């Protein structure tokens, strides 16, 4: 029997926990977590992502501060806003929706955000902290994958994990998080030789490549756990990087698309924001 990993369910439980924590911070420290969401330009997909994030904030009791800037905003103007948010005590998390218009320097923006408020976990200091095993902010999507694996009691220690994809926002931090849990991790990418053969060695296969349904039954060992991070808009609707129908019966557990990793990314953003707020007032939930 294949377990279908229900991201909506785990995300709902995560958000319930976040809401309880928001209340504890309010009752015990008189502080309400705040997330500033910065959107530059009028990309429709970005607008809908930002709207969803603001809805999530409302649902868990996090105050959201909405900053919508025109597409011709200059780097200096954006920098000034980030400086202001860095200094604002009501703001515990800052999210700048990517991609930014071409004339803006995304790297410079990420580096300008105060690392303790970098709830996306992309700042070099937070990425470096992950490499060094420090308790710094972790990127939401790979963190969401780890929460799913934990929620479904999937053992990682000593297991062979293959992460397919090496992006800075998913693949690389994902590999490090699995390593932290004592999996034996291989990162694969577009130059990897015999990709299917390598993936077939995996007990846990995390796929984040942005290639609709590329991973089929030839990539999957019987009994493997398959985590599909991919979100691809195609003529047949939203599909993952994994050919779900072809691999489902082989896998011991698998995430669907939609309804797998996607909802977890949003839930972990809320979780990172509440953690950032707690740290700012030196509060521990333990
Ligand atoms: P990137 O485009 O930044 O990275 C893709 C990675 O996949 C690269 O490392 C690339 O290799 C590798 N790759 C691409 N094509 C192949 C191939 N044919 N064979 C082997 N490796 C390949 O993507 P992201 O990491 O940002 O996103 C990956 C997917 O995850 C996308 O579908 C995206 O929409 C989705 N996503 C989902 C999120 C969620 O919340 N569920 C959040 C973020 C992303 P190389 O480095 O060699 O070029």
Short mmCIF file of C-alpha atoms and ligand atoms in Angstrom, two decimals:
data_model
loop_
_atom_site.label_atom_id
_atom_site.label_comp_id
_atom_site.label_asym_id
_atom_site.label_seq_id
_atom_site.Cartn_x
_atom_site.Cartn_y
_atom_site.Cartn_z
CA UNK A 1 0.00 0.00 0.00
CA UNK A 2 1.38 3.38 -0.98
CA UNK A 3 1.01 6.18 1.56
CA UNK A 4 -0.16 9.40 -0.03
CA UNK A 5 1.60 12.19 1.85
CA UNK A 6 -1.05 14.82 2.43
CA UNK A 7 0.64 18.24 2.47
CA UNK A 8 -2.63 20.03 3.10
CA UNK A 9 -3.12 18.06 6.31
CA UNK A 10 0.41 18.61 7.63
CA UNK A 11 0.28 22.28 6.61
CA UNK A 12 -3.00 22.72 8.51
CA UNK A 13 -1.48 21.11 11.62
CA UNK A 14 1.61 23.33 11.27
CA UNK A 15 -0.57 26.43 10.99
CA UNK A 16 -2.58 25.40 14.06
CA UNK A 17 0.69 25.12 15.99
CA UNK A 18 1.80 28.52 14.65
CA UNK A 19 -1.52 30.09 15.72
CA UNK A 20 -1.07 28.69 19.24
CA UNK A 21 2.45 30.11 19.34
CA UNK A 22 1.25 33.50 18.16
CA UNK A 23 -1.18 33.50 21.05
CA UNK A 24 1.50 32.47 23.56
CA UNK A 25 3.79 35.27 22.39
CA UNK A 26 0.93 37.73 22.67
CA UNK A 27 -0.13 36.55 26.15
CA UNK A 28 3.29 36.03 27.64
CA UNK A 29 5.36 38.74 25.95
CA UNK A 30 2.78 41.19 24.63
CA UNK A 31 4.18 40.91 21.12
CA UNK A 32 2.45 40.00 17.85
CA UNK A 33 4.55 38.52 15.04
CA UNK A 34 4.66 40.71 11.95
CA UNK A 35 5.54 39.82 8.36
CA UNK A 36 6.32 42.51 5.79
CA UNK A 37 5.62 41.38 2.24
CA UNK A 38 7.23 43.44 -0.51
CA UNK A 39 5.99 43.10 -4.06
CA UNK A 40 7.58 45.06 -6.91
CA UNK A 41 5.76 45.27 -10.24
CA UNK A 42 2.65 43.61 -11.52
CA UNK A 43 3.50 40.00 -12.32
CA UNK A 44 0.11 38.23 -11.90
CA UNK A 45 1.61 35.02 -10.44
CA UNK A 46 3.55 37.05 -7.84
CA UNK A 47 0.37 38.96 -6.96
CA UNK A 48 -1.49 35.73 -6.30
CA UNK A 49 1.40 34.28 -4.21
CA UNK A 50 1.50 37.44 -2.11
CA UNK A 51 -2.28 37.38 -1.63
CA UNK A 52 -2.06 33.77 -0.41
CA UNK A 53 0.73 34.63 2.02
CA UNK A 54 -1.30 37.51 3.41
CA UNK A 55 -4.32 35.21 3.83
CA UNK A 56 -2.12 32.73 5.70
CA UNK A 57 -0.97 35.53 8.03
CA UNK A 58 -4.57 36.48 8.78
CA UNK A 59 -5.44 32.85 9.46
CA UNK A 60 -2.71 32.35 12.09
CA UNK A 61 -2.84 35.81 13.67
CA UNK A 62 0.39 37.22 12.19
CA UNK A 63 0.16 40.90 11.27
CA UNK A 64 1.03 41.41 7.61
CA UNK A 65 2.45 44.65 6.29
CA UNK A 66 1.77 45.00 2.62
CA UNK A 67 4.24 46.99 0.47
CA UNK A 68 3.40 47.13 -3.23
CA UNK A 69 5.83 49.10 -5.32
CA UNK A 70 5.62 50.05 -9.01
CA UNK A 71 7.66 48.11 -11.59
CA UNK A 72 9.99 51.09 -12.13
CA UNK A 73 11.04 51.27 -8.47
CA UNK A 74 14.77 51.97 -8.26
CA UNK A 75 17.30 49.91 -6.33
CA UNK A 76 17.79 52.88 -3.98
CA UNK A 77 14.07 53.09 -3.23
CA UNK A 78 13.85 49.37 -2.58
CA UNK A 79 16.96 49.49 -0.39
CA UNK A 80 15.44 52.35 1.60
CA UNK A 81 12.27 50.33 2.22
CA UNK A 82 14.28 47.30 3.35
CA UNK A 83 16.33 49.47 5.72
CA UNK A 84 13.11 50.84 7.17
CA UNK A 85 11.67 47.33 7.65
CA UNK A 86 14.94 46.10 9.17
CA UNK A 87 14.63 48.85 11.79
CA UNK A 88 10.90 48.39 12.45
CA UNK A 89 10.29 46.51 15.72
CA UNK A 90 6.80 45.44 14.63
CA UNK A 91 8.29 43.59 11.66
CA UNK A 92 9.86 40.20 12.51
CA UNK A 93 10.00 38.79 9.01
CA UNK A 94 10.67 40.39 5.61
CA UNK A 95 9.73 38.68 2.40
CA UNK A 96 10.60 40.23 -0.94
CA UNK A 97 8.63 38.37 -3.60
CA UNK A 98 10.88 37.06 -6.38
CA UNK A 99 11.45 37.40 -9.26
CA UNK A 100 12.14 41.12 -9.20
CA UNK A 101 12.02 43.24 -12.39
CA UNK A 102 15.25 42.83 -14.41
CA UNK A 103 16.79 46.19 -13.47
CA UNK A 104 16.86 45.23 -9.76
CA UNK A 105 19.64 43.20 -8.19
CA UNK A 106 18.04 40.24 -6.36
CA UNK A 107 21.28 39.19 -4.67
CA UNK A 108 21.80 42.69 -3.25
CA UNK A 109 18.22 42.72 -1.97
CA UNK A 110 18.60 39.34 -0.24
CA UNK A 111 21.85 40.49 1.38
CA UNK A 112 20.32 43.75 2.57
CA UNK A 113 17.64 42.02 4.64
CA UNK A 114 18.62 41.69 8.29
CA UNK A 115 19.44 37.94 8.61
CA UNK A 116 17.25 37.52 11.72
CA UNK A 117 14.28 38.78 9.67
CA UNK A 118 15.13 36.74 6.56
CA UNK A 119 12.18 34.34 6.86
CA UNK A 120 12.88 32.97 3.37
CA UNK A 121 16.24 31.74 4.67
CA UNK A 122 18.12 32.93 1.56
CA UNK A 123 20.61 35.35 3.19
CA UNK A 124 24.23 34.11 2.93
CA UNK A 125 24.48 34.21 6.72
CA UNK A 126 21.49 31.86 7.05
CA UNK A 127 22.71 29.61 4.23
CA UNK A 128 26.15 29.57 5.85
CA UNK A 129 24.55 28.75 9.20
CA UNK A 130 22.89 25.73 7.62
CA UNK A 131 26.23 24.52 6.26
CA UNK A 132 27.80 25.01 9.69
CA UNK A 133 24.93 23.27 11.52
CA UNK A 134 23.83 26.41 13.35
CA UNK A 135 20.29 27.23 14.40
CA UNK A 136 19.66 29.84 11.70
CA UNK A 137 16.66 30.49 9.47
CA UNK A 138 16.11 27.69 6.94
CA UNK A 139 14.55 27.99 3.48
CA UNK A 140 10.81 27.28 3.59
CA UNK A 141 10.42 24.65 0.86
CA UNK A 142 13.15 22.23 1.98
CA UNK A 143 12.12 22.83 5.58
CA UNK A 144 8.54 21.93 4.60
CA UNK A 145 9.79 18.69 3.03
CA UNK A 146 11.55 17.83 6.30
CA UNK A 147 8.36 18.51 8.25
CA UNK A 148 6.42 16.18 5.93
CA UNK A 149 9.01 13.41 6.35
CA UNK A 150 8.85 13.84 10.13
CA UNK A 151 5.06 13.93 10.23
CA UNK A 152 4.90 10.66 8.29
CA UNK A 153 7.58 9.01 10.48
CA UNK A 154 9.88 8.41 7.55
CA UNK A 155 13.24 7.28 8.91
CA UNK A 156 16.23 9.10 7.42
CA UNK A 157 19.21 7.91 9.42
CA UNK A 158 21.52 5.79 7.28
CA UNK A 159 19.13 5.93 4.31
CA UNK A 160 20.24 6.70 0.77
CA UNK A 161 18.72 10.03 -0.23
CA UNK A 162 19.02 11.51 -3.71
CA UNK A 163 18.10 15.15 -4.26
CA UNK A 164 17.45 15.81 -7.91
CA UNK A 165 18.12 19.54 -8.53
CA UNK A 166 20.77 21.85 -7.04
CA UNK A 167 19.14 25.26 -6.87
CA UNK A 168 19.97 27.60 -4.00
CA UNK A 169 16.36 27.78 -2.87
CA UNK A 170 15.52 24.07 -2.93
CA UNK A 171 18.11 21.44 -3.95
CA UNK A 172 21.20 22.59 -2.04
CA UNK A 173 19.51 23.38 1.29
CA UNK A 174 17.44 20.20 0.93
CA UNK A 175 20.56 18.08 0.64
CA UNK A 176 22.06 19.73 3.74
CA UNK A 177 18.88 19.25 5.78
CA UNK A 178 18.78 15.55 4.89
CA UNK A 179 22.46 15.25 5.75
CA UNK A 180 21.75 16.89 9.10
CA UNK A 181 19.33 14.02 9.78
CA UNK A 182 22.06 11.49 8.98
CA UNK A 183 20.87 10.40 5.56
CA UNK A 184 23.58 9.55 3.02
CA UNK A 185 22.91 12.21 0.42
CA UNK A 186 23.72 12.53 -3.26
CA UNK A 187 22.82 15.66 -5.22
CA UNK A 188 22.06 15.12 -8.90
CA UNK A 189 21.59 17.67 -11.67
CA UNK A 190 21.48 18.17 -15.42
CA UNK A 191 25.10 16.96 -15.91
CA UNK A 192 24.70 13.81 -13.85
CA UNK A 193 25.46 10.61 -15.78
CA UNK A 194 22.93 7.78 -15.68
CA UNK A 195 20.46 9.89 -13.74
CA UNK A 196 17.74 7.23 -13.70
CA UNK A 197 20.18 4.60 -12.41
CA UNK A 198 21.38 6.89 -9.64
CA UNK A 199 17.83 7.78 -8.62
CA UNK A 200 16.95 4.07 -8.50
CA UNK A 201 19.45 3.71 -5.64
CA UNK A 202 17.47 6.15 -3.51
CA UNK A 203 15.41 5.17 -0.48
CA UNK A 204 14.26 8.78 -0.46
CA UNK A 205 14.08 10.72 -3.72
CA UNK A 206 13.41 14.47 -3.60
CA UNK A 207 12.80 15.96 -7.03
CA UNK A 208 13.06 19.71 -7.71
CA UNK A 209 13.91 20.28 -11.37
CA UNK A 210 11.00 22.08 -13.01
CA UNK A 211 10.58 19.39 -15.71
CA UNK A 212 6.97 18.22 -15.99
CA UNK A 213 6.60 14.50 -15.18
CA UNK A 214 10.23 13.73 -16.12
CA UNK A 215 10.77 11.25 -13.30
CA UNK A 216 8.98 8.07 -14.31
CA UNK A 217 9.08 4.44 -13.15
CA UNK A 218 12.62 3.98 -14.52
CA UNK A 219 13.91 6.36 -11.79
CA UNK A 220 12.25 4.69 -8.84
CA UNK A 221 13.25 1.73 -6.68
CA UNK A 222 10.40 -0.31 -5.27
CA UNK A 223 9.53 0.96 -1.79
CA UNK A 224 11.18 4.37 -2.22
CA UNK A 225 9.73 7.55 -0.71
CA UNK A 226 9.11 10.11 -3.45
CA UNK A 227 8.88 13.83 -2.69
CA UNK A 228 7.90 15.92 -5.69
CA UNK A 229 8.72 19.60 -5.23
CA UNK A 230 7.99 20.50 -8.87
CA UNK A 231 5.17 22.83 -9.80
CA UNK A 232 4.66 23.08 -13.55
CA UNK A 233 1.77 24.75 -15.32
CA UNK A 234 0.92 22.68 -18.40
CA UNK A 235 -2.03 22.25 -20.76
CA UNK A 236 -3.27 19.48 -18.50
CA UNK A 237 -3.09 21.77 -15.44
CA UNK A 238 -0.64 21.81 -12.56
CA UNK A 239 1.76 18.85 -12.61
CA UNK A 240 4.89 17.91 -10.69
CA UNK A 241 8.31 16.78 -11.86
CA UNK A 242 7.29 13.20 -11.17
CA UNK A 243 4.97 11.14 -13.34
CA UNK A 244 2.71 10.34 -10.41
CA UNK A 245 0.57 7.72 -12.17
CA UNK A 246 3.61 5.78 -13.36
CA UNK A 247 5.46 5.68 -10.02
CA UNK A 248 2.71 5.63 -7.40
CA UNK A 249 2.40 1.84 -7.18
CA UNK A 250 6.20 1.44 -6.83
CA UNK A 251 6.62 4.00 -4.04
CA UNK A 252 6.06 3.31 -0.35
CA UNK A 253 5.04 6.96 0.07
CA UNK A 254 4.59 9.84 -2.36
CA UNK A 255 3.54 13.49 -2.42
CA UNK A 256 0.88 14.53 -4.93
CA UNK A 257 0.97 17.76 -6.94
CA UNK A 258 -0.92 19.82 -6.01
CA UNK A 259 -1.46 19.13 -2.32
CA UNK A 260 2.02 17.88 -1.39
CA UNK A 261 5.01 20.16 -0.85
CA UNK A 262 3.29 23.37 -2.06
CA UNK A 263 1.10 24.01 1.01
CA UNK A 264 4.09 23.23 3.27
CA UNK A 265 6.18 26.06 1.80
CA UNK A 266 3.53 28.56 2.85
CA UNK A 267 3.07 26.98 6.29
CA UNK A 268 6.82 27.08 6.96
CA UNK A 269 6.91 30.78 6.10
CA UNK A 270 4.42 31.33 8.92
CA UNK A 271 6.47 29.08 11.19
CA UNK A 272 9.72 30.94 10.40
CA UNK A 273 8.00 34.28 11.12
CA UNK A 274 6.75 33.17 14.52
CA UNK A 275 10.21 31.75 15.32
CA UNK A 276 11.85 35.04 14.29
CA UNK A 277 9.49 36.93 16.59
CA UNK A 278 10.18 34.55 19.49
CA UNK A 279 13.94 34.94 19.04
CA UNK A 280 13.60 38.73 18.95
CA UNK A 281 12.15 38.65 22.47
CA UNK A 282 14.35 35.79 23.65
CA UNK A 283 11.39 33.45 24.09
CA UNK A 284 11.52 29.67 23.78
CA UNK A 285 8.47 27.52 23.01
CA UNK A 286 9.95 24.44 24.75
P1 LIG B 1 15.80 25.84 -10.78
O1 LIG B 1 15.45 26.01 -12.21
O2 LIG B 1 16.45 26.94 -10.04
O3 LIG B 1 16.74 24.56 -10.64
C1 LIG B 1 16.45 23.38 -11.33
C2 LIG B 1 17.49 22.34 -11.00
O4 LIG B 1 17.10 21.15 -11.67
C3 LIG B 1 18.88 22.69 -11.49
O5 LIG B 1 19.83 22.30 -10.53
C4 LIG B 1 19.03 21.88 -12.79
O6 LIG B 1 20.33 21.38 -13.01
C5 LIG B 1 18.15 20.68 -12.49
N1 LIG B 1 17.59 20.16 -13.74
C6 LIG B 1 16.83 20.82 -14.64
N2 LIG B 1 16.53 20.01 -15.67
C7 LIG B 1 17.11 18.82 -15.40
C8 LIG B 1 17.15 17.58 -16.08
N3 LIG B 1 16.54 17.40 -17.26
N4 LIG B 1 17.84 16.58 -15.52
C9 LIG B 1 18.46 16.73 -14.34
N5 LIG B 1 18.45 17.88 -13.64
C10 LIG B 1 17.77 18.91 -14.16
O7 LIG B 1 14.46 25.36 -10.07
P2 LIG B 1 13.95 25.46 -8.55
O8 LIG B 1 14.80 24.64 -7.68
O9 LIG B 1 13.66 26.86 -8.21
O10 LIG B 1 12.53 24.74 -8.71
C11 LIG B 1 12.41 23.41 -9.11
C12 LIG B 1 10.95 23.05 -9.19
O11 LIG B 1 10.37 23.19 -7.92
C13 LIG B 1 10.13 23.96 -10.12
O12 LIG B 1 9.11 23.18 -10.71
C14 LIG B 1 9.52 24.97 -9.18
O13 LIG B 1 8.31 25.50 -9.67
C15 LIG B 1 9.28 24.11 -7.98
N6 LIG B 1 9.23 24.84 -6.72
C16 LIG B 1 8.22 24.50 -5.88
C17 LIG B 1 8.12 25.10 -4.67
C18 LIG B 1 7.02 24.66 -3.78
O14 LIG B 1 6.63 25.41 -2.91
N7 LIG B 1 6.50 23.43 -3.94
C19 LIG B 1 9.05 26.15 -4.24
C20 LIG B 1 10.14 26.36 -5.15
C21 LIG B 1 10.20 25.73 -6.36
P3 LIG B 1 21.60 22.33 -13.36
O15 LIG B 1 21.94 22.99 -12.04
O16 LIG B 1 22.63 21.39 -13.81
O17 LIG B 1 21.11 23.31 -14.39
#
